[in-house]
Amino acid sequence: MKECLKVVDTRRAEVVDQLVACLQDPEHTVRFSAAEALGRLGPAAARVDVVTRLVEWLQGPRGDTAEYALKQFGPMAAHSGVVGRLVELLRHPDVMVGGVPV
């Protein structure tokens, strides 16, 4: 039984990593489909490393995708390190949320 659970955890981690990579795809529909899939995976996908990477991407060329993916996670994305980083980003004078300056 423990061996089966290890296999499931390993496969789940691989799927999450592949979906995160798809968030950088040049095709808009691929990026947003990957974000939705991550959201459906729930807590398994809302790993600290994944959420932290998405927060870092908010200011980049794929910020819209990162924002959408974080919305899919909802409260699952509220890790303490991530919340602190979001607060830092919001203090930046050029930050926009949903296309609106904050």
Coordinates of N, CA and C in Angstrom, one line a residue:
M1 N 0.8 -1.2 0.0 CA 0.0 0.0 0.0 C 0.9 1.3 0.0
K2 N 1.9 1.3 0.8 CA 2.8 2.5 0.9 C 3.5 2.7 -0.4
E3 N 3.8 1.6 -1.1 CA 4.5 1.8 -2.4 C 3.5 2.4 -3.4
C4 N 2.3 2.0 -3.4 CA 1.3 2.6 -4.3 C 1.1 4.1 -4.0
L5 N 1.1 4.5 -2.8 CA 0.9 5.9 -2.5 C 2.1 6.7 -2.9
K6 N 3.3 6.1 -2.8 CA 4.5 6.8 -3.3 C 4.5 7.0 -4.8
V7 N 4.0 6.0 -5.5 CA 3.8 6.1 -7.0 C 2.8 7.2 -7.3
V8 N 1.7 7.3 -6.6 CA 0.7 8.3 -6.8 C 1.2 9.7 -6.6
D9 N 1.9 9.8 -5.5 CA 2.5 11.1 -5.1 C 3.5 11.6 -6.1
T10 N 4.4 10.6 -6.6 CA 5.4 11.0 -7.6 C 4.7 11.4 -8.9
R11 N 3.7 10.6 -9.3 CA 3.0 11.0 -10.6 C 2.3 12.3 -10.5
R12 N 1.7 12.6 -9.3 CA 1.0 13.8 -9.1 C 2.0 15.0 -9.2
A13 N 3.1 14.8 -8.6 CA 4.2 15.9 -8.7 C 4.6 16.1 -10.1
E14 N 4.8 15.1 -10.9 CA 5.2 15.2 -12.3 C 4.1 15.9 -13.1
V15 N 2.9 15.6 -12.8 CA 1.8 16.3 -13.6 C 1.7 17.8 -13.2
V16 N 1.9 18.1 -11.9 CA 1.9 19.5 -11.5 C 3.1 20.2 -12.2
D17 N 4.2 19.6 -12.2 CA 5.4 20.3 -12.8 C 5.2 20.5 -14.3
Q18 N 4.5 19.5 -15.0 CA 4.3 19.7 -16.4 C 3.2 20.8 -16.7
L19 N 2.2 20.8 -15.8 CA 1.2 21.9 -16.0 C 1.8 23.3 -15.7
V20 N 2.7 23.4 -14.8 CA 3.4 24.6 -14.5 C 4.2 25.1 -15.7
A21 N 4.9 24.1 -16.3 CA 5.6 24.4 -17.5 C 4.7 24.9 -18.6
C22 N 3.5 24.3 -18.7 CA 2.5 24.8 -19.8 C 2.1 26.2 -19.5
L23 N 2.2 26.7 -18.3 CA 1.8 28.1 -18.1 C 2.7 29.1 -18.8
Q24 N 3.8 28.6 -19.3 CA 4.7 29.5 -20.1 C 4.5 29.3 -21.6
D25 N 3.6 28.5 -22.0 CA 3.3 28.2 -23.4 C 2.9 29.5 -24.2
P26 N 3.4 29.7 -25.4 CA 3.0 30.9 -26.1 C 1.5 30.9 -26.5
E27 N 0.9 29.8 -26.5 CA -0.6 29.7 -26.9 C -1.4 30.0 -25.7
H28 N -2.2 31.1 -25.8 CA -3.1 31.5 -24.7 C -4.0 30.4 -24.2
T29 N -4.6 29.6 -25.0 CA -5.6 28.6 -24.6 C -4.9 27.5 -23.8
V30 N -3.6 27.2 -24.2 CA -2.9 26.2 -23.5 C -2.6 26.7 -22.1
R31 N -2.1 27.9 -21.9 CA -1.8 28.5 -20.6 C -3.0 28.5 -19.7
F32 N -4.2 28.9 -20.2 CA -5.3 29.0 -19.3 C -5.9 27.6 -19.0
S33 N -5.8 26.7 -19.9 CA -6.2 25.3 -19.7 C -5.4 24.7 -18.6
A34 N -4.1 25.0 -18.6 CA -3.2 24.4 -17.6 C -3.5 25.0 -16.3
A35 N -3.8 26.3 -16.2 CA -4.2 27.0 -15.0 C -5.4 26.4 -14.4
E36 N -6.4 26.1 -15.2 CA -7.6 25.5 -14.8 C -7.4 24.1 -14.2
A37 N -6.5 23.4 -14.9 CA -6.2 22.0 -14.5 C -5.5 22.0 -13.1
L38 N -4.6 23.0 -12.9 CA -3.9 23.1 -11.6 C -5.0 23.4 -10.5
G39 N -5.9 24.3 -10.8 CA -6.9 24.6 -9.8 C -7.8 23.4 -9.5
R40 N -8.1 22.5 -10.5 CA -8.9 21.3 -10.2 C -8.1 20.3 -9.4
L41 N -6.7 20.3 -9.5 CA -5.9 19.4 -8.7 C -6.0 19.8 -7.2
G42 N -6.3 21.0 -6.9 CA -6.5 21.5 -5.5 C -5.2 21.6 -4.8
P43 N -5.2 21.2 -3.5 CA -4.0 21.3 -2.6 C -2.8 20.6 -3.1
A44 N -2.9 19.6 -3.9 CA -1.8 18.9 -4.5 C -1.0 19.8 -5.4
A45 N -1.7 20.7 -6.1 CA -1.0 21.6 -7.0 C -0.6 22.9 -6.3
A46 N -1.2 23.3 -5.2 CA -1.0 24.5 -4.6 C 0.3 24.4 -3.6
R47 N 1.3 23.8 -4.2 CA 2.5 23.6 -3.4 C 3.2 25.0 -3.2
V48 N 3.9 25.1 -2.2 CA 4.6 26.4 -1.9 C 5.5 26.8 -3.1
D49 N 6.2 25.9 -3.7 CA 7.1 26.2 -4.8 C 6.4 26.7 -6.0
V50 N 5.2 26.0 -6.3 CA 4.4 26.4 -7.4 C 3.8 27.8 -7.2
V51 N 3.2 28.0 -6.1 CA 2.5 29.3 -5.8 C 3.6 30.4 -5.8
T52 N 4.7 30.2 -5.2 CA 5.8 31.2 -5.1 C 6.2 31.6 -6.6
R53 N 6.4 30.6 -7.4 CA 6.8 30.8 -8.8 C 5.7 31.7 -9.5
L54 N 4.4 31.3 -9.3 CA 3.4 32.1 -9.9 C 3.4 33.6 -9.4
V55 N 3.6 33.8 -8.2 CA 3.7 35.1 -7.7 C 4.8 35.9 -8.3
E56 N 6.0 35.2 -8.5 CA 7.1 35.9 -9.2 C 6.7 36.2 -10.7
W57 N 5.9 35.4 -11.3 CA 5.6 35.6 -12.7 C 4.5 36.7 -12.9
L58 N 3.9 37.2 -11.8 CA 2.9 38.2 -11.9 C 3.3 39.4 -12.6
Q59 N 4.6 39.8 -12.5 CA 5.1 41.0 -13.1 C 5.7 40.7 -14.5
G60 N 5.7 39.5 -14.9 CA 6.3 39.1 -16.2 C 5.3 39.2 -17.4
P61 N 5.8 38.7 -18.5 CA 5.0 38.7 -19.7 C 3.8 37.8 -19.7
R62 N 3.8 36.8 -18.8 CA 2.7 35.9 -18.6 C 1.9 36.2 -17.3
G63 N 2.0 37.4 -16.8 CA 1.3 37.7 -15.6 C -0.2 37.4 -15.5
D64 N -0.8 37.6 -16.7 CA -2.3 37.3 -16.7 C -2.5 35.8 -16.4
T65 N -1.7 34.9 -16.9 CA -1.8 33.5 -16.7 C -1.5 33.2 -15.2
A66 N -0.5 33.8 -14.6 CA -0.1 33.6 -13.2 C -1.3 34.0 -12.3
E67 N -1.8 35.2 -12.7 CA -3.0 35.7 -11.9 C -4.1 34.7 -11.9
Y68 N -4.4 34.3 -13.1 CA -5.6 33.3 -13.3 C -5.3 32.0 -12.5
A69 N -4.1 31.5 -12.6 CA -3.8 30.3 -11.9 C -3.9 30.5 -10.4
L70 N -3.4 31.6 -9.9 CA -3.6 31.9 -8.4 C -5.0 32.0 -8.0
K71 N -5.8 32.5 -8.9 CA -7.3 32.6 -8.6 C -7.9 31.2 -8.5
Q72 N -7.4 30.3 -9.4 CA -7.9 29.0 -9.4 C -7.6 28.3 -8.0
F73 N -6.5 28.6 -7.4 CA -6.1 28.0 -6.1 C -6.9 28.6 -5.0
G74 N -7.3 29.9 -5.1 CA -8.0 30.5 -4.1 C -7.3 30.5 -2.7
P75 N -8.0 30.2 -1.6 CA -7.3 30.2 -0.3 C -6.2 29.2 -0.2
M76 N -6.1 28.2 -1.0 CA -5.0 27.2 -1.0 C -3.7 27.9 -1.2
A77 N -3.7 29.0 -1.9 CA -2.5 29.7 -2.3 C -2.0 30.6 -1.2
A78 N -2.6 30.7 -0.1 CA -2.3 31.6 1.0 C -1.2 31.1 1.9
H79 N -0.1 30.7 1.4 CA 1.0 30.3 2.3 C 1.7 31.6 2.8
S80 N 2.2 31.6 4.0 CA 2.7 32.8 4.6 C 3.8 33.5 3.8
G81 N 4.7 32.8 3.2 CA 5.7 33.4 2.4 C 5.1 34.1 1.1
V82 N 4.1 33.5 0.6 CA 3.5 34.0 -0.6 C 2.7 35.3 -0.3
V83 N 2.0 35.3 0.8 CA 1.3 36.5 1.2 C 2.2 37.7 1.4
G84 N 3.3 37.4 2.1 CA 4.3 38.5 2.3 C 4.9 39.0 0.9
R85 N 5.1 38.1 0.0 CA 5.6 38.5 -1.3 C 4.5 39.3 -2.1
L86 N 3.3 38.9 -2.0 CA 2.2 39.7 -2.6 C 2.1 41.1 -2.1
V87 N 2.3 41.2 -0.7 CA 2.2 42.5 -0.1 C 3.4 43.4 -0.7
E88 N 4.6 42.8 -0.8 CA 5.7 43.6 -1.4 C 5.4 44.0 -2.8
L89 N 4.8 43.1 -3.6 CA 4.5 43.5 -5.0 C 3.5 44.6 -5.1
L90 N 2.5 44.6 -4.2 CA 1.4 45.6 -4.2 C 2.0 47.0 -3.8
R91 N 3.1 47.0 -3.1 CA 3.7 48.3 -2.8 C 4.5 48.9 -3.9
H92 N 4.7 48.1 -5.0 CA 5.5 48.6 -6.1 C 4.6 49.6 -6.9
P93 N 5.2 50.8 -7.3 CA 4.3 51.8 -7.9 C 3.7 51.4 -9.3
D94 N 4.3 50.4 -10.0 CA 3.8 50.0 -11.3 C 2.9 48.8 -11.3
V95 N 2.5 48.3 -10.1 CA 1.7 47.1 -10.0 C 0.2 47.4 -10.5
M96 N -0.2 46.4 -11.2 CA -1.6 46.4 -11.7 C -2.2 45.1 -11.3
V97 N -3.5 45.1 -10.9 CA -4.2 43.9 -10.6 C -5.4 43.9 -11.5
G98 N -5.5 42.8 -12.3 CA -6.7 42.8 -13.2 C -6.7 44.0 -14.2
G99 N -5.5 44.4 -14.5 CA -5.4 45.5 -15.5 C -5.6 46.9 -14.9
V100 N -5.8 47.0 -13.5 CA -6.0 48.2 -12.9 C -4.9 48.6 -11.9
P101 N -4.4 49.8 -12.0 CA -3.3 50.2 -11.0 C -3.8 50.1 -9.6
V102 N -3.0 49.7 -8.6 CA -3.4 49.6 -7.2 C -2.6 50.7 -6.4

